[in-house]
mmCIF file of N, CA and C in Angstrom:
data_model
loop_
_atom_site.group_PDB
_atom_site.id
_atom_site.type_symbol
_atom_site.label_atom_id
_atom_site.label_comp_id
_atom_site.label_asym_id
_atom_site.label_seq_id
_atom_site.Cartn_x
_atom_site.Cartn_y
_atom_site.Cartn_z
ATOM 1 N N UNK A 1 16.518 -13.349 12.508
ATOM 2 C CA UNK A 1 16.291 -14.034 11.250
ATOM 3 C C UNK A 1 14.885 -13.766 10.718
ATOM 4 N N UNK A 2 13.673 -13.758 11.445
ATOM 5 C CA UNK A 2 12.340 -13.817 10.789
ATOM 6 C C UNK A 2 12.356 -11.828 10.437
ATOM 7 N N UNK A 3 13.270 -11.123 11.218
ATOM 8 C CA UNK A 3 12.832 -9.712 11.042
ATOM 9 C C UNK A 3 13.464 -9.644 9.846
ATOM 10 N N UNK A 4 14.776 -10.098 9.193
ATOM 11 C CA UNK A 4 15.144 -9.897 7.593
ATOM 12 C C UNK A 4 13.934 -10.546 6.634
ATOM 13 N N UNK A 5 13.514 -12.139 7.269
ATOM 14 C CA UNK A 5 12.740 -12.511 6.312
ATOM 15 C C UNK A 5 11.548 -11.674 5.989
ATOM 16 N N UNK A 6 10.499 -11.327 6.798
ATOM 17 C CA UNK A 6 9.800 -10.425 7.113
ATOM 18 C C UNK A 6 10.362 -9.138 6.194
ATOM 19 N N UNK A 7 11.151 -8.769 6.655
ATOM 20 C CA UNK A 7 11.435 -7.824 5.801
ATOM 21 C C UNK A 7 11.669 -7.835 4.119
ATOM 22 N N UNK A 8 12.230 -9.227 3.834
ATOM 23 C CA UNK A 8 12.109 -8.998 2.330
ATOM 24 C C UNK A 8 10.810 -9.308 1.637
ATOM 25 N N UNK A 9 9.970 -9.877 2.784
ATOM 26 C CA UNK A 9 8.855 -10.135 1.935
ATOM 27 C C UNK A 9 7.974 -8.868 1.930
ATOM 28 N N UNK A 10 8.028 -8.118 2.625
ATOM 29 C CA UNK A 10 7.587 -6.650 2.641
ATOM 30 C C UNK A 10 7.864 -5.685 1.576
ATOM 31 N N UNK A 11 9.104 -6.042 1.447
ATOM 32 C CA UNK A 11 9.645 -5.563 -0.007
ATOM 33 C C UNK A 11 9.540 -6.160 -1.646
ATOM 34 N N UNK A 12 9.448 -7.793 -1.440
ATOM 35 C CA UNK A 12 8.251 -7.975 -2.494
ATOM 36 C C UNK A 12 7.108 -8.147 -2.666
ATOM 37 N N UNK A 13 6.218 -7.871 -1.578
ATOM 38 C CA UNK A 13 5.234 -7.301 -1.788
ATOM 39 C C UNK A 13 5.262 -6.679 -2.245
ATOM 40 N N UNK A 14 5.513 -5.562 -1.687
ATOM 41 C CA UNK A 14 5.516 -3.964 -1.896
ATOM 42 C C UNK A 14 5.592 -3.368 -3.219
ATOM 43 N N UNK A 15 6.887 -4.279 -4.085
ATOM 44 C CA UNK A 15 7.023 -4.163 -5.906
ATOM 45 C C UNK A 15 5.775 -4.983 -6.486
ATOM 46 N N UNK A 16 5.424 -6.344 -5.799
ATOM 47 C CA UNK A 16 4.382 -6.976 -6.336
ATOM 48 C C UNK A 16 3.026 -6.305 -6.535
ATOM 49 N N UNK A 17 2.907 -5.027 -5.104
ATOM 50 C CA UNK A 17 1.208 -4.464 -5.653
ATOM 51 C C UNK A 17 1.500 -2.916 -6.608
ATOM 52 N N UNK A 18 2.993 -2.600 -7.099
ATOM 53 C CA UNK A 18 3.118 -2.117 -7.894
ATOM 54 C C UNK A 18 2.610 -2.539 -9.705
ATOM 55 N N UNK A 19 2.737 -4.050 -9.619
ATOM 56 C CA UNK A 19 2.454 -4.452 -10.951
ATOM 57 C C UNK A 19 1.067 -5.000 -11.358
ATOM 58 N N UNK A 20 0.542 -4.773 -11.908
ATOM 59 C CA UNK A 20 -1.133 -5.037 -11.706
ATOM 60 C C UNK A 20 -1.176 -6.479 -11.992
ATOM 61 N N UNK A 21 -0.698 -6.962 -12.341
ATOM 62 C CA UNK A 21 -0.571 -8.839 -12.511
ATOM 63 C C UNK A 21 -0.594 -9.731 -11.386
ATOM 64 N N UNK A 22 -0.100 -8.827 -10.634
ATOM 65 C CA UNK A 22 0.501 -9.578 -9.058
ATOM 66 C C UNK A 22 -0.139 -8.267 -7.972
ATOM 67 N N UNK A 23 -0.745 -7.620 -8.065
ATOM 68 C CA UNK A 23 -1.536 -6.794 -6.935
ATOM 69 C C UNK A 23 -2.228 -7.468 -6.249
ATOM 70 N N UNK A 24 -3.405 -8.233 -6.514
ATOM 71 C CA UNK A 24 -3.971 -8.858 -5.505
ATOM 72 C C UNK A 24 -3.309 -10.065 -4.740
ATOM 73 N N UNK A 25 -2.782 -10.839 -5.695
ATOM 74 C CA UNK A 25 -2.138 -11.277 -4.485
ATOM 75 C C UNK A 25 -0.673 -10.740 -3.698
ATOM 76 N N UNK A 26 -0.286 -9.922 -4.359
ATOM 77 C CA UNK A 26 0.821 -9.554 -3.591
ATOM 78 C C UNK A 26 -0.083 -8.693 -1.935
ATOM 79 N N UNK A 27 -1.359 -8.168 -2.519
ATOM 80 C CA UNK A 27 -2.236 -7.642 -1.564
ATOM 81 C C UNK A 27 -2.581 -8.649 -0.331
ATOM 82 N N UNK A 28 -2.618 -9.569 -0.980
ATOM 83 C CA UNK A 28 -2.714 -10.764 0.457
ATOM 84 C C UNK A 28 -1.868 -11.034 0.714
ATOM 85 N N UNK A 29 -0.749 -11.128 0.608
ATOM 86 C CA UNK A 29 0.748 -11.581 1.471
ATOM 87 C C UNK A 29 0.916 -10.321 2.057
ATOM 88 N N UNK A 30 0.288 -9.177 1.762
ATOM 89 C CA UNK A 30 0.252 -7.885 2.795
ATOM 90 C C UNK A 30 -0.246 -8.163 4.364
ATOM 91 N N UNK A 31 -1.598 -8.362 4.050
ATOM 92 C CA UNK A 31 -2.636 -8.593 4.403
ATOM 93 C C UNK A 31 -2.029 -9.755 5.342
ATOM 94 N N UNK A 32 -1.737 -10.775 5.022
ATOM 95 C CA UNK A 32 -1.550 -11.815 5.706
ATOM 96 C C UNK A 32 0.053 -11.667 6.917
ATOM 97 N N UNK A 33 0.919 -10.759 6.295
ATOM 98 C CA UNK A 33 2.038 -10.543 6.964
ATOM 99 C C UNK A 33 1.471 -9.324 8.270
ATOM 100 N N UNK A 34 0.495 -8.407 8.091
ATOM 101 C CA UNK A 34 0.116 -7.461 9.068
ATOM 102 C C UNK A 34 -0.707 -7.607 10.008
ATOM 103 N N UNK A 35 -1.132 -9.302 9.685
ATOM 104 C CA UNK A 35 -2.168 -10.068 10.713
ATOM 105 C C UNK A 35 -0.883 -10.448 11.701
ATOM 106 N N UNK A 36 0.009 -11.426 11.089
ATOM 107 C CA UNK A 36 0.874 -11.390 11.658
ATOM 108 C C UNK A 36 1.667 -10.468 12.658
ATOM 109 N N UNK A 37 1.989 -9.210 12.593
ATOM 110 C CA UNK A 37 2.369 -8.087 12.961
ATOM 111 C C UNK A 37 1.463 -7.739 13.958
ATOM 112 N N UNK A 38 0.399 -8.036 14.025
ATOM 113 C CA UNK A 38 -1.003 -7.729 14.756
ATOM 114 C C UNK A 38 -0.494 -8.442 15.658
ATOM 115 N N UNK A 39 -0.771 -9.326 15.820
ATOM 116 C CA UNK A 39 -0.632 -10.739 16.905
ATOM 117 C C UNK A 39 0.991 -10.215 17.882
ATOM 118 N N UNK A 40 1.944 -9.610 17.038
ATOM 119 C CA UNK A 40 2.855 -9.592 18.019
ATOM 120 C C UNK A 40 2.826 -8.372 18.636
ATOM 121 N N UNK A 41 1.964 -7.301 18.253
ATOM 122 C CA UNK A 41 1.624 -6.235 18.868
ATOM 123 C C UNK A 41 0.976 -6.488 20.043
ATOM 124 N N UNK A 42 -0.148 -7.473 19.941
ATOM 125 C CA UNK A 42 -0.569 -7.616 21.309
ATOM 126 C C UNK A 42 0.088 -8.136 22.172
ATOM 127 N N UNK A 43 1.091 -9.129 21.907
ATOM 128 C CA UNK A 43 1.984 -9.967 22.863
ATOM 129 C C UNK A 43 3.060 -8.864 23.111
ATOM 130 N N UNK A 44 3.206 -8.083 22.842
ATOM 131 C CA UNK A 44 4.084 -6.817 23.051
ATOM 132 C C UNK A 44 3.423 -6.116 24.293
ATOM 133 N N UNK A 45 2.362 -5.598 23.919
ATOM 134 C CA UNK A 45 0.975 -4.814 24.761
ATOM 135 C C UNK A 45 1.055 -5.991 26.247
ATOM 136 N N UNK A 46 0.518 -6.971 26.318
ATOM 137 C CA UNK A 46 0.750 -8.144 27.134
ATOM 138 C C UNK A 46 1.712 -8.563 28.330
ATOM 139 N N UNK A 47 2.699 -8.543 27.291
ATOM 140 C CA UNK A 47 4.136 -8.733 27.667
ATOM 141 C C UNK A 47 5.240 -7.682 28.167
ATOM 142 N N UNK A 48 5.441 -7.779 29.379
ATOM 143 C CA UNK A 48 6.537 -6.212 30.101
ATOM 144 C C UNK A 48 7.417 -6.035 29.173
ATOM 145 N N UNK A 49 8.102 -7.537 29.448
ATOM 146 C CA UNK A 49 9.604 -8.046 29.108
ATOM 147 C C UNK A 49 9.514 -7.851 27.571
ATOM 148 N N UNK A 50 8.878 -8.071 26.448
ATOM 149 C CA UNK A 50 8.625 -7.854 25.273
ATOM 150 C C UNK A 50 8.607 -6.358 24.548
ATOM 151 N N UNK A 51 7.936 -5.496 25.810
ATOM 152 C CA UNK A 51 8.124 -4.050 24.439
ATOM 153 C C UNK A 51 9.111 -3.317 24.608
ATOM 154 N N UNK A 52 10.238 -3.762 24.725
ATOM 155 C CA UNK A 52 11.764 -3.375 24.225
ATOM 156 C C UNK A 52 11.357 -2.119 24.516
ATOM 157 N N UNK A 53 10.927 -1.457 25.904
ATOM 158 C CA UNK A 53 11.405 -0.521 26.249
ATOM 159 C C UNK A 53 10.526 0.739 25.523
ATOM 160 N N UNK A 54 9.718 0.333 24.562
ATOM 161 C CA UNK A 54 8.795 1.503 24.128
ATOM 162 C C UNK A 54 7.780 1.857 25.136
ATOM 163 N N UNK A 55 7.239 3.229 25.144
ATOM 164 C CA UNK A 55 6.365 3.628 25.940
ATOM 165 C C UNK A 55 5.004 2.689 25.858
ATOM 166 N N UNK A 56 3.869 2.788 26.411
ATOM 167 C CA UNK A 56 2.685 2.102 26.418
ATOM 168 C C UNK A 56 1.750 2.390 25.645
ATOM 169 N N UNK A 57 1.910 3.722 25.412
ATOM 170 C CA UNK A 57 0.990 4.762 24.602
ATOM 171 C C UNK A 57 1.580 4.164 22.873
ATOM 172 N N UNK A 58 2.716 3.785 22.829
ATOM 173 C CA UNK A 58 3.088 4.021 21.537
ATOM 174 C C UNK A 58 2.429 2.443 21.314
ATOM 175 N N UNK A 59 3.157 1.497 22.071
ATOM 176 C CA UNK A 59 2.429 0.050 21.974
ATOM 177 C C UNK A 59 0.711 -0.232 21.760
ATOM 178 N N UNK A 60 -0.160 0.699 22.209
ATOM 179 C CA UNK A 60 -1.221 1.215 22.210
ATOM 180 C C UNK A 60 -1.779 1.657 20.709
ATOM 181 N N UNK A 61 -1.334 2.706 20.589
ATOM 182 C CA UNK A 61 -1.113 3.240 19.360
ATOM 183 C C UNK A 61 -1.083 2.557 18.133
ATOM 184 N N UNK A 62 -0.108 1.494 17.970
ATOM 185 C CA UNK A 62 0.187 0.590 16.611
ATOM 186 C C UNK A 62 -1.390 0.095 16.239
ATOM 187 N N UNK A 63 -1.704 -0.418 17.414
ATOM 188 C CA UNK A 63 -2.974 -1.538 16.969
ATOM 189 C C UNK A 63 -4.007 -0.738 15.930
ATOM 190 N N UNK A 64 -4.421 0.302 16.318
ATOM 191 C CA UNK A 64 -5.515 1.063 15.259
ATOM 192 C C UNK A 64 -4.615 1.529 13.744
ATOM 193 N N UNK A 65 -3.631 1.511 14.029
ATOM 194 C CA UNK A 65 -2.591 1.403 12.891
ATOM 195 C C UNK A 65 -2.682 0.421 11.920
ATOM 196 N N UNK A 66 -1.995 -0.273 13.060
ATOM 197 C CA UNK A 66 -1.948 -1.786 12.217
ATOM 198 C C UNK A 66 -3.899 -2.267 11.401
ATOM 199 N N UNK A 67 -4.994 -1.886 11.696
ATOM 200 C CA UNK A 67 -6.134 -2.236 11.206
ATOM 201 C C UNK A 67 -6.570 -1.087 10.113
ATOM 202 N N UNK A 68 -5.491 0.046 10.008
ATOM 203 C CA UNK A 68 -6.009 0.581 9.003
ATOM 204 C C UNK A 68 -4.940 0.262 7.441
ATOM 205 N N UNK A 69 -4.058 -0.036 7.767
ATOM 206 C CA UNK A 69 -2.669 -0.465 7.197
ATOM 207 C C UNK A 69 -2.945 -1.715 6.396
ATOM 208 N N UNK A 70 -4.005 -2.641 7.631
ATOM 209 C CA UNK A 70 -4.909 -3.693 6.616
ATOM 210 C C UNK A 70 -5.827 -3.356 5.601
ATOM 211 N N UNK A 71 -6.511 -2.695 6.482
ATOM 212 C CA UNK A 71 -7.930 -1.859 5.190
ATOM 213 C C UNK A 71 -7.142 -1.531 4.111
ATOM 214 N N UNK A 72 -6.209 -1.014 4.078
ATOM 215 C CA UNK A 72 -5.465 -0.156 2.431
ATOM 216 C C UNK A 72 -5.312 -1.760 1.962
ATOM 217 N N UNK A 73 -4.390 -2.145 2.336
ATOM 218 C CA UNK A 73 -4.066 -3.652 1.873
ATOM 219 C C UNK A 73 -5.041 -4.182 0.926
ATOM 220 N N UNK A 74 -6.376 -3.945 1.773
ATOM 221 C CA UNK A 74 -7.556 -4.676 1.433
ATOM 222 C C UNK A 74 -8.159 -4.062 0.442
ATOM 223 N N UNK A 75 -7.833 -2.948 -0.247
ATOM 224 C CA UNK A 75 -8.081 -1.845 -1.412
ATOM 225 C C UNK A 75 -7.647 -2.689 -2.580
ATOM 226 N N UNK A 76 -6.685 -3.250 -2.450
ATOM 227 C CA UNK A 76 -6.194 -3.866 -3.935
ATOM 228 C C UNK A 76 -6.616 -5.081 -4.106
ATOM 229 N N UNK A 77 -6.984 -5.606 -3.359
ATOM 230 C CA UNK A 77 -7.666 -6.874 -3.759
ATOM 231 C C UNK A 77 -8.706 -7.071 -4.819
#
């Protein structure tokens, strides 16, 4: 259930920092959903039973992702 919700709000975001009326804040419900995303990356990283089987390297990997994925975010503000 939260991965559809999550997901549609990704998707209005996503039209929202298309329209310059609603960019910045659609830029913070970015911003604020990839903090989110952050947090379960580490409990992923953390957690055996949690990274569904992805390698370590890849779990590894997201986090410098996920902080540059913010920075863009943080462009439209």
């Amino acid at each position: 259930m939260i991965n559809k919700v999550s997901g549609v709000l990704e998707i209005i975001f996503g039209i929202g920092v298309c329209i310059p009326v609603l960019d910045s804040v659609s830029s913070i419900g970015i911003i604020n959903l990839l903090l989110g995303f952050y947090a379960t990356h580490i409990y992923m990283l953390q957690n055996e039973k949690a990274t569904l089987g992805l390698p370590k390297w890849i779990l590894i990997l997201r986090l410098p992702l996920q902080i540059g994925l913010i920075y863009w975010a943080f462009q439209y503000i």
